[in-house]
mmCIF file of C-alpha atoms in Angstrom:
data_model
loop_
_atom_site.group_PDB
_atom_site.id
_atom_site.type_symbol
_atom_site.label_atom_id
_atom_site.label_comp_id
_atom_site.label_asym_id
_atom_site.label_seq_id
_atom_site.Cartn_x
_atom_site.Cartn_y
_atom_site.Cartn_z
ATOM 1 C CA MET C 1 15.155 3.806 -12.076
ATOM 2 C CA THR C 2 12.575 6.286 -10.822
ATOM 3 C CA ILE C 3 10.256 5.316 -7.991
ATOM 4 C CA GLY C 4 6.790 6.673 -7.357
ATOM 5 C CA ILE C 5 4.577 6.072 -4.328
ATOM 6 C CA ILE C 6 0.809 5.893 -4.861
ATOM 7 C CA ILE C 7 -1.105 6.403 -1.611
ATOM 8 C CA SER C 8 -4.883 5.902 -1.518
ATOM 9 C CA THR C 9 -6.799 8.069 0.946
ATOM 10 C CA TYR C 10 -10.318 8.928 2.077
ATOM 11 C CA ASN C 11 -11.311 11.324 4.867
ATOM 12 C CA ASN C 12 -8.587 10.568 7.394
ATOM 13 C CA PRO C 13 -6.079 13.436 7.277
ATOM 14 C CA ALA C 14 -4.655 12.587 10.716
ATOM 15 C CA TRP C 15 -3.593 9.098 9.600
ATOM 16 C CA LEU C 16 -2.434 10.347 6.185
ATOM 17 C CA GLU C 17 -0.246 12.965 7.858
ATOM 18 C CA LYS C 18 1.465 10.311 9.994
ATOM 19 C CA THR C 19 2.111 8.364 6.794
ATOM 20 C CA LEU C 20 3.595 11.433 5.076
ATOM 21 C CA TRP C 21 5.917 11.992 8.048
ATOM 22 C CA SER C 22 7.444 8.597 7.317
ATOM 23 C CA TYR C 23 8.242 9.503 3.699
ATOM 24 C CA MET C 24 10.194 12.559 4.811
ATOM 25 C CA VAL C 25 12.881 10.358 6.385
ATOM 26 C CA GLN C 26 13.208 7.558 3.847
ATOM 27 C CA ARG C 27 16.804 6.505 3.134
ATOM 28 C CA ARG C 28 15.892 6.371 -0.543
ATOM 29 C CA LYS C 29 13.635 9.327 -1.341
ATOM 30 C CA ALA C 30 10.582 8.975 -3.562
ATOM 31 C CA ASP C 31 10.793 10.644 -6.960
ATOM 32 C CA GLU C 32 7.066 11.359 -6.739
ATOM 33 C CA ILE C 33 4.199 10.728 -4.333
ATOM 34 C CA VAL C 34 0.759 10.549 -5.923
ATOM 35 C CA ILE C 35 -2.094 10.764 -3.423
ATOM 36 C CA ALA C 36 -5.152 9.009 -4.866
ATOM 37 C CA ASP C 37 -8.020 10.699 -3.037
ATOM 38 C CA ASP C 38 -11.401 8.967 -3.247
ATOM 39 C CA GLY C 39 -13.405 12.133 -2.511
ATOM 40 C CA SER C 40 -12.097 13.434 0.827
ATOM 41 C CA ARG C 41 -13.298 16.671 2.388
ATOM 42 C CA GLU C 42 -11.495 20.019 2.362
ATOM 43 C CA ASP C 43 -9.497 19.298 5.544
ATOM 44 C CA THR C 44 -7.569 16.562 3.699
ATOM 45 C CA ARG C 45 -6.723 18.918 0.817
ATOM 46 C CA GLN C 46 -5.509 21.590 3.244
ATOM 47 C CA MET C 47 -3.299 19.128 5.087
ATOM 48 C CA ILE C 48 -1.776 17.842 1.829
ATOM 49 C CA GLU C 49 -1.007 21.419 0.703
ATOM 50 C CA LYS C 50 1.215 21.898 3.762
ATOM 51 C CA TYR C 51 3.491 19.078 2.618
ATOM 52 C CA LYS C 52 3.858 19.950 -1.063
ATOM 53 C CA GLU C 53 6.997 21.983 -0.328
ATOM 54 C CA LEU C 54 8.480 19.089 1.688
ATOM 55 C CA LEU C 55 7.601 16.124 -0.518
ATOM 56 C CA PRO C 56 7.119 15.660 -4.312
ATOM 57 C CA ILE C 57 3.341 15.341 -3.961
ATOM 58 C CA LYS C 58 0.701 15.190 -6.675
ATOM 59 C CA HIS C 59 -2.881 15.199 -5.381
ATOM 60 C CA VAL C 60 -5.483 13.433 -7.540
ATOM 61 C CA TRP C 61 -9.103 13.836 -6.344
ATOM 62 C CA HIS C 62 -12.578 12.989 -7.554
ATOM 63 C CA GLU C 63 -16.038 13.561 -6.107
ATOM 64 C CA ASP C 64 -17.228 11.309 -3.309
ATOM 65 C CA LYS C 65 -19.717 8.895 -4.879
ATOM 66 C CA GLY C 66 -19.068 5.944 -2.608
ATOM 67 C CA PHE C 67 -16.134 3.529 -2.563
ATOM 68 C CA ARG C 68 -14.351 4.088 -5.893
ATOM 69 C CA LYS C 69 -10.779 3.296 -4.950
ATOM 70 C CA THR C 70 -10.066 1.421 -8.177
ATOM 71 C CA LYS C 71 -11.129 4.410 -10.284
ATOM 72 C CA ILE C 72 -8.997 6.937 -8.384
ATOM 73 C CA LEU C 73 -6.023 4.548 -8.483
ATOM 74 C CA ASN C 74 -6.332 4.467 -12.257
ATOM 75 C CA GLU C 75 -6.387 8.280 -12.262
ATOM 76 C CA ALA C 76 -3.211 8.219 -10.164
ATOM 77 C CA LEU C 77 -1.629 5.843 -12.695
ATOM 78 C CA ARG C 78 -2.369 8.349 -15.452
ATOM 79 C CA VAL C 79 -0.585 11.081 -13.484
ATOM 80 C CA ALA C 80 2.404 9.016 -12.307
ATOM 81 C CA THR C 81 5.550 9.237 -14.415
ATOM 82 C CA SER C 82 7.967 6.984 -12.508
ATOM 83 C CA ASN C 83 8.841 3.688 -14.161
ATOM 84 C CA TYR C 84 8.492 1.772 -10.872
ATOM 85 C CA LEU C 85 5.500 2.199 -8.549
ATOM 86 C CA ILE C 86 4.870 1.273 -4.913
ATOM 87 C CA PHE C 87 1.208 1.145 -3.847
ATOM 88 C CA THR C 88 0.148 1.757 -0.253
ATOM 89 C CA ASP C 89 -2.624 3.344 1.839
ATOM 90 C CA GLN C 90 -3.196 6.400 4.030
ATOM 91 C CA ASP C 91 -2.877 4.329 7.199
ATOM 92 C CA CYS C 92 0.478 2.704 6.376
ATOM 93 C CA VAL C 93 3.475 4.309 8.091
ATOM 94 C CA ALA C 94 6.638 3.258 6.260
ATOM 95 C CA ARG C 95 9.835 2.173 7.989
ATOM 96 C CA PRO C 96 12.835 4.337 6.932
ATOM 97 C CA ASP C 97 14.195 1.560 4.693
ATOM 98 C CA PHE C 98 10.836 0.939 2.996
ATOM 99 C CA ILE C 99 11.518 2.473 -0.428
ATOM 100 C CA ALA C 100 15.134 1.270 -0.409
ATOM 101 C CA THR C 101 13.945 -2.292 0.235
ATOM 102 C CA HIS C 102 11.512 -2.229 -2.677
ATOM 103 C CA GLU C 103 14.260 -0.822 -4.875
ATOM 104 C CA ARG C 104 16.723 -3.531 -3.792
ATOM 105 C CA TYR C 105 14.345 -6.381 -4.656
ATOM 106 C CA ALA C 106 12.835 -4.866 -7.818
ATOM 107 C CA GLU C 107 13.483 -6.970 -10.914
ATOM 108 C CA GLU C 108 12.112 -7.079 -14.440
ATOM 109 C CA GLY C 109 9.304 -9.633 -14.749
ATOM 110 C CA PHE C 110 8.417 -9.554 -11.040
ATOM 111 C CA LEU C 111 6.058 -7.826 -8.626
ATOM 112 C CA LEU C 112 6.829 -7.459 -4.917
ATOM 113 C CA SER C 113 4.473 -8.346 -2.078
ATOM 114 C CA GLY C 114 5.337 -6.619 1.193
ATOM 115 C CA GLY C 115 4.043 -6.916 4.726
ATOM 116 C CA TYR C 116 2.547 -4.833 7.499
ATOM 117 C CA PHE C 117 2.335 -4.830 11.255
ATOM 118 C CA LYS C 118 -1.046 -3.802 12.640
ATOM 119 C CA LEU C 119 -1.070 -1.472 15.623
ATOM 120 C CA PRO C 120 -3.942 -1.266 18.122
ATOM 121 C CA MET C 121 -5.973 1.941 18.138
ATOM 122 C CA ASP C 122 -4.485 3.397 21.323
ATOM 123 C CA ILE C 123 -0.897 3.207 20.024
ATOM 124 C CA SER C 124 -2.007 4.363 16.554
ATOM 125 C CA LYS C 125 -3.431 7.543 18.093
ATOM 126 C CA ARG C 126 -0.398 8.209 20.298
ATOM 127 C CA LEU C 127 2.255 7.932 17.571
ATOM 128 C CA THR C 128 3.994 11.284 17.221
ATOM 129 C CA ARG C 129 6.049 12.725 14.399
ATOM 130 C CA ASP C 130 9.214 12.162 16.416
ATOM 131 C CA ASP C 131 8.254 8.539 17.196
ATOM 132 C CA ILE C 132 7.996 7.884 13.458
ATOM 133 C CA GLN C 133 10.904 9.945 12.168
ATOM 134 C CA SER C 134 13.341 8.751 14.844
ATOM 135 C CA GLY C 135 12.516 5.146 13.919
ATOM 136 C CA ARG C 136 11.613 4.086 17.452
ATOM 137 C CA ALA C 137 8.001 3.381 16.416
ATOM 138 C CA PHE C 138 9.336 0.378 14.457
ATOM 139 C CA ARG C 139 11.276 -1.096 17.377
ATOM 140 C CA LEU C 140 9.608 -3.959 19.166
ATOM 141 C CA GLU C 141 11.042 -3.077 22.576
ATOM 142 C CA TRP C 142 9.639 0.471 22.332
ATOM 143 C CA LEU C 143 6.210 -0.750 21.207
ATOM 144 C CA ARG C 144 6.162 -3.222 24.085
ATOM 145 C CA ARG C 145 6.678 -0.303 26.484
ATOM 146 C CA GLN C 146 3.632 1.340 24.897
ATOM 147 C CA GLY C 147 1.526 -1.683 25.836
ATOM 148 C CA LEU C 148 1.791 -3.817 22.689
ATOM 149 C CA SER C 149 0.957 -7.478 23.305
ATOM 150 C CA LEU C 150 3.589 -9.974 22.209
ATOM 151 C CA ASN C 151 2.593 -12.483 19.515
ATOM 152 C CA PHE C 152 4.108 -14.282 16.525
ATOM 153 C CA LYS C 153 3.395 -11.390 14.176
ATOM 154 C CA CYS C 154 5.926 -9.346 16.123
ATOM 155 C CA THR C 155 8.625 -11.268 14.233
ATOM 156 C CA LYS C 156 8.049 -8.764 11.395
ATOM 157 C CA LEU C 157 9.666 -6.123 13.581
ATOM 158 C CA VAL C 158 12.961 -8.001 13.970
ATOM 159 C CA GLN C 159 15.317 -5.776 12.010
ATOM 160 C CA ARG C 160 17.877 -8.341 10.887
ATOM 161 C CA ARG C 161 18.246 -8.882 7.150
ATOM 162 C CA ARG C 162 19.172 -12.591 7.347
ATOM 163 C CA PHE C 163 16.220 -13.307 9.633
ATOM 164 C CA ALA C 164 13.869 -11.457 7.273
ATOM 165 C CA TRP C 165 15.253 -13.406 4.292
ATOM 166 C CA LEU C 166 14.600 -16.697 6.088
ATOM 167 C CA MET C 167 11.062 -15.740 7.109
ATOM 168 C CA ASN C 168 10.230 -14.566 3.582
ATOM 169 C CA HIS C 169 11.165 -18.013 2.315
ATOM 170 C CA ILE C 170 9.409 -20.157 4.916
ATOM 171 C CA THR C 171 6.161 -18.202 5.381
ATOM 172 C CA PRO C 172 3.115 -20.142 4.126
ATOM 173 C CA THR C 173 1.494 -16.874 3.000
ATOM 174 C CA HIS C 174 1.418 -16.525 -0.775
ATOM 175 C CA ALA C 175 2.926 -13.450 -2.374
ATOM 176 C CA THR C 176 -0.061 -11.566 -3.789
ATOM 177 C CA TRP C 177 -0.723 -7.996 -4.849
ATOM 178 C CA ASN C 178 -2.102 -6.262 -1.761
ATOM 179 C CA GLY C 179 -2.983 -2.601 -1.862
ATOM 180 C CA MET C 180 -1.233 -1.571 1.315
ATOM 181 C CA ASN C 181 2.265 -2.734 0.325
ATOM 182 C CA SER C 182 3.022 -3.953 -3.196
ATOM 183 C CA SER C 183 5.102 -2.703 -6.085
ATOM 184 C CA GLY C 184 5.719 -3.323 -9.751
ATOM 185 C CA TRP C 185 6.770 -1.817 -13.051
ATOM 186 C CA ARG C 186 4.439 0.841 -14.424
ATOM 187 C CA LYS C 187 4.612 -0.662 -17.921
ATOM 188 C CA ASP C 188 3.381 -4.026 -16.593
ATOM 189 C CA ILE C 189 0.471 -2.427 -14.728
ATOM 190 C CA LEU C 190 -0.517 -0.476 -17.835
ATOM 191 C CA ALA C 191 -0.243 -3.648 -19.937
ATOM 192 C CA VAL C 192 -3.061 -5.245 -17.883
ATOM 193 C CA ASN C 193 -5.043 -1.963 -18.100
ATOM 194 C CA GLY C 194 -4.744 -1.093 -14.423
ATOM 195 C CA PHE C 195 -7.473 -1.746 -11.883
ATOM 196 C CA ASP C 196 -10.951 -3.081 -12.696
ATOM 197 C CA GLU C 197 -13.250 -0.151 -11.917
ATOM 198 C CA ARG C 198 -16.284 -2.376 -11.358
ATOM 199 C CA MET C 199 -14.780 -3.556 -8.083
ATOM 200 C CA GLN C 200 -15.405 -2.055 -4.657
ATOM 201 C CA TYR C 201 -13.869 -3.139 -1.338
ATOM 202 C CA GLY C 202 -12.749 -6.744 -1.054
ATOM 203 C CA GLY C 203 -9.852 -8.197 -3.024
ATOM 204 C CA GLU C 204 -9.951 -5.424 -5.645
ATOM 205 C CA ASP C 205 -6.166 -5.014 -5.514
ATOM 206 C CA ARG C 206 -5.486 -8.732 -5.708
ATOM 207 C CA GLU C 207 -7.538 -9.067 -8.889
ATOM 208 C CA MET C 208 -5.107 -6.828 -10.731
ATOM 209 C CA GLY C 209 -2.251 -8.926 -9.363
ATOM 210 C CA GLU C 210 -3.943 -12.052 -10.685
ATOM 211 C CA ARG C 211 -4.024 -10.518 -14.166
ATOM 212 C CA LEU C 212 -0.319 -9.714 -13.839
ATOM 213 C CA PHE C 213 0.291 -13.375 -12.978
ATOM 214 C CA ASN C 214 -1.765 -14.408 -16.021
ATOM 215 C CA MET C 215 0.533 -12.215 -18.132
ATOM 216 C CA GLY C 216 3.554 -14.124 -16.839
ATOM 217 C CA ILE C 217 4.720 -11.772 -14.103
ATOM 218 C CA ARG C 218 6.129 -13.633 -11.108
ATOM 219 C CA SER C 219 6.161 -12.551 -7.467
ATOM 220 C CA LYS C 220 8.673 -12.069 -4.693
ATOM 221 C CA GLN C 221 7.738 -12.308 -1.034
ATOM 222 C CA ILE C 222 9.168 -9.427 1.034
ATOM 223 C CA ARG C 223 6.609 -9.306 3.857
ATOM 224 C CA TYR C 224 9.374 -9.507 6.477
ATOM 225 C CA SER C 225 11.651 -7.022 4.699
ATOM 226 C CA ALA C 226 9.495 -4.094 3.514
ATOM 227 C CA ILE C 227 7.633 -3.114 6.669
ATOM 228 C CA ILE C 228 4.838 -0.674 7.362
ATOM 229 C CA LEU C 229 2.914 0.015 10.551
ATOM 230 C CA HIS C 230 -0.800 -0.290 9.831
ATOM 231 C CA LEU C 231 -2.786 2.223 11.879
ATOM 232 C CA ASP C 232 -6.100 0.952 13.198
ATOM 233 C CA HIS C 233 -9.423 2.161 11.755
ATOM 234 C CA GLY C 234 -12.988 1.113 11.081
ATOM 235 C CA ARG C 235 -14.340 -0.107 7.717
ATOM 236 C CA PRO C 236 -17.896 1.213 7.283
ATOM 237 C CA TYR C 237 -17.692 0.672 3.507
ATOM 238 C CA VAL C 238 -17.593 -3.131 3.771
ATOM 239 C CA ASN C 239 -20.697 -4.880 2.415
ATOM 240 C CA GLN C 240 -21.514 -8.415 1.316
ATOM 241 C CA GLU C 241 -22.880 -7.408 -2.090
ATOM 242 C CA ALA C 242 -19.530 -5.887 -3.050
ATOM 243 C CA TRP C 243 -17.663 -8.950 -1.789
ATOM 244 C CA ASP C 244 -19.900 -11.222 -3.873
ATOM 245 C CA LEU C 245 -19.355 -9.176 -7.047
ATOM 246 C CA ASN C 246 -15.603 -8.988 -6.476
ATOM 247 C CA ASN C 247 -15.342 -12.718 -5.868
ATOM 248 C CA LYS C 248 -17.265 -13.343 -9.112
ATOM 249 C CA ILE C 249 -14.913 -11.077 -11.090
ATOM 250 C CA ARG C 250 -11.825 -12.678 -9.551
ATOM 251 C CA LYS C 251 -13.141 -16.157 -10.343
ATOM 252 C CA GLU C 252 -13.691 -15.149 -13.971
ATOM 253 C CA THR C 253 -10.176 -13.672 -14.118
ATOM 254 C CA ARG C 254 -8.627 -16.918 -12.905
ATOM 255 C CA GLN C 255 -10.755 -19.255 -15.010
ATOM 256 C CA SER C 256 -10.398 -17.287 -18.254
ATOM 257 C CA HIS C 257 -6.725 -16.401 -17.629
ATOM 258 C CA ARG C 258 -7.705 -12.828 -18.386
ATOM 259 C CA ILE C 259 -4.852 -10.347 -18.699
ATOM 260 C CA ARG C 260 -6.547 -7.062 -19.562
ATOM 261 C CA THR C 261 -9.705 -5.734 -17.970
ATOM 262 C CA GLU C 262 -12.221 -3.949 -20.161
ATOM 263 C CA TYR C 263 -13.055 -1.673 -17.214
ATOM 264 C CA GLY C 264 -9.639 -0.133 -16.531
ATOM 265 C CA ILE C 265 -7.598 2.871 -17.573
ATOM 266 C CA GLU C 266 -8.592 2.421 -21.211
ATOM 267 C CA VAL C 267 -12.313 1.704 -21.412
#
């Protein structure tokens, strides 16, 4: 089993670098890391170059013509060679057992739906390389000392396997394909023709997951087991027109039980 990580990015090299730090200390190393770059500036390319000797990075870039995440993800799929792929984002710092957890739960005929813990902006900015690589950034007691407010979502940071197993089974949240922490077999993703390139921000990742479900792929909930820290950021690319189009496409996918998109890797 070979495992590839596909990381989407756009003009935030500081957050992407923090994410790359976390992949340097994974208990199970990635066989490849494909960075799907939706048109970032030169400073992102320069930062990525520094890490190519430290991590098995492939950098896929296209010109900035607005939010085209689905298109660059399809380009990353063309480049990826691993038979199992984990999808995440530039602002998702992975716990040291992240890849190993996806590998442990991976099974033919299934996709995995992981979780995240959102950090406030002040802690996101202060996270250092040592905080991440030592593992203390994932410890609730340390985050509390940094000023983190206590709430129910903090249960994701309880690092006990039995507790995580229980929470995965009782959570009311459905296991869906979410772009910041999901994984599946490359052959299954290619069978549904990848991501629908008509879609902009707003459920664009989930639509591909819905086509996987239509194909008969089932899901496993690992939101309390495969943990990432989500660094805070703004979303200037959000607009209602894109949401409306995406919701229309997703509705058609569900109602028609569509498996393959005509607007994917193979057009």
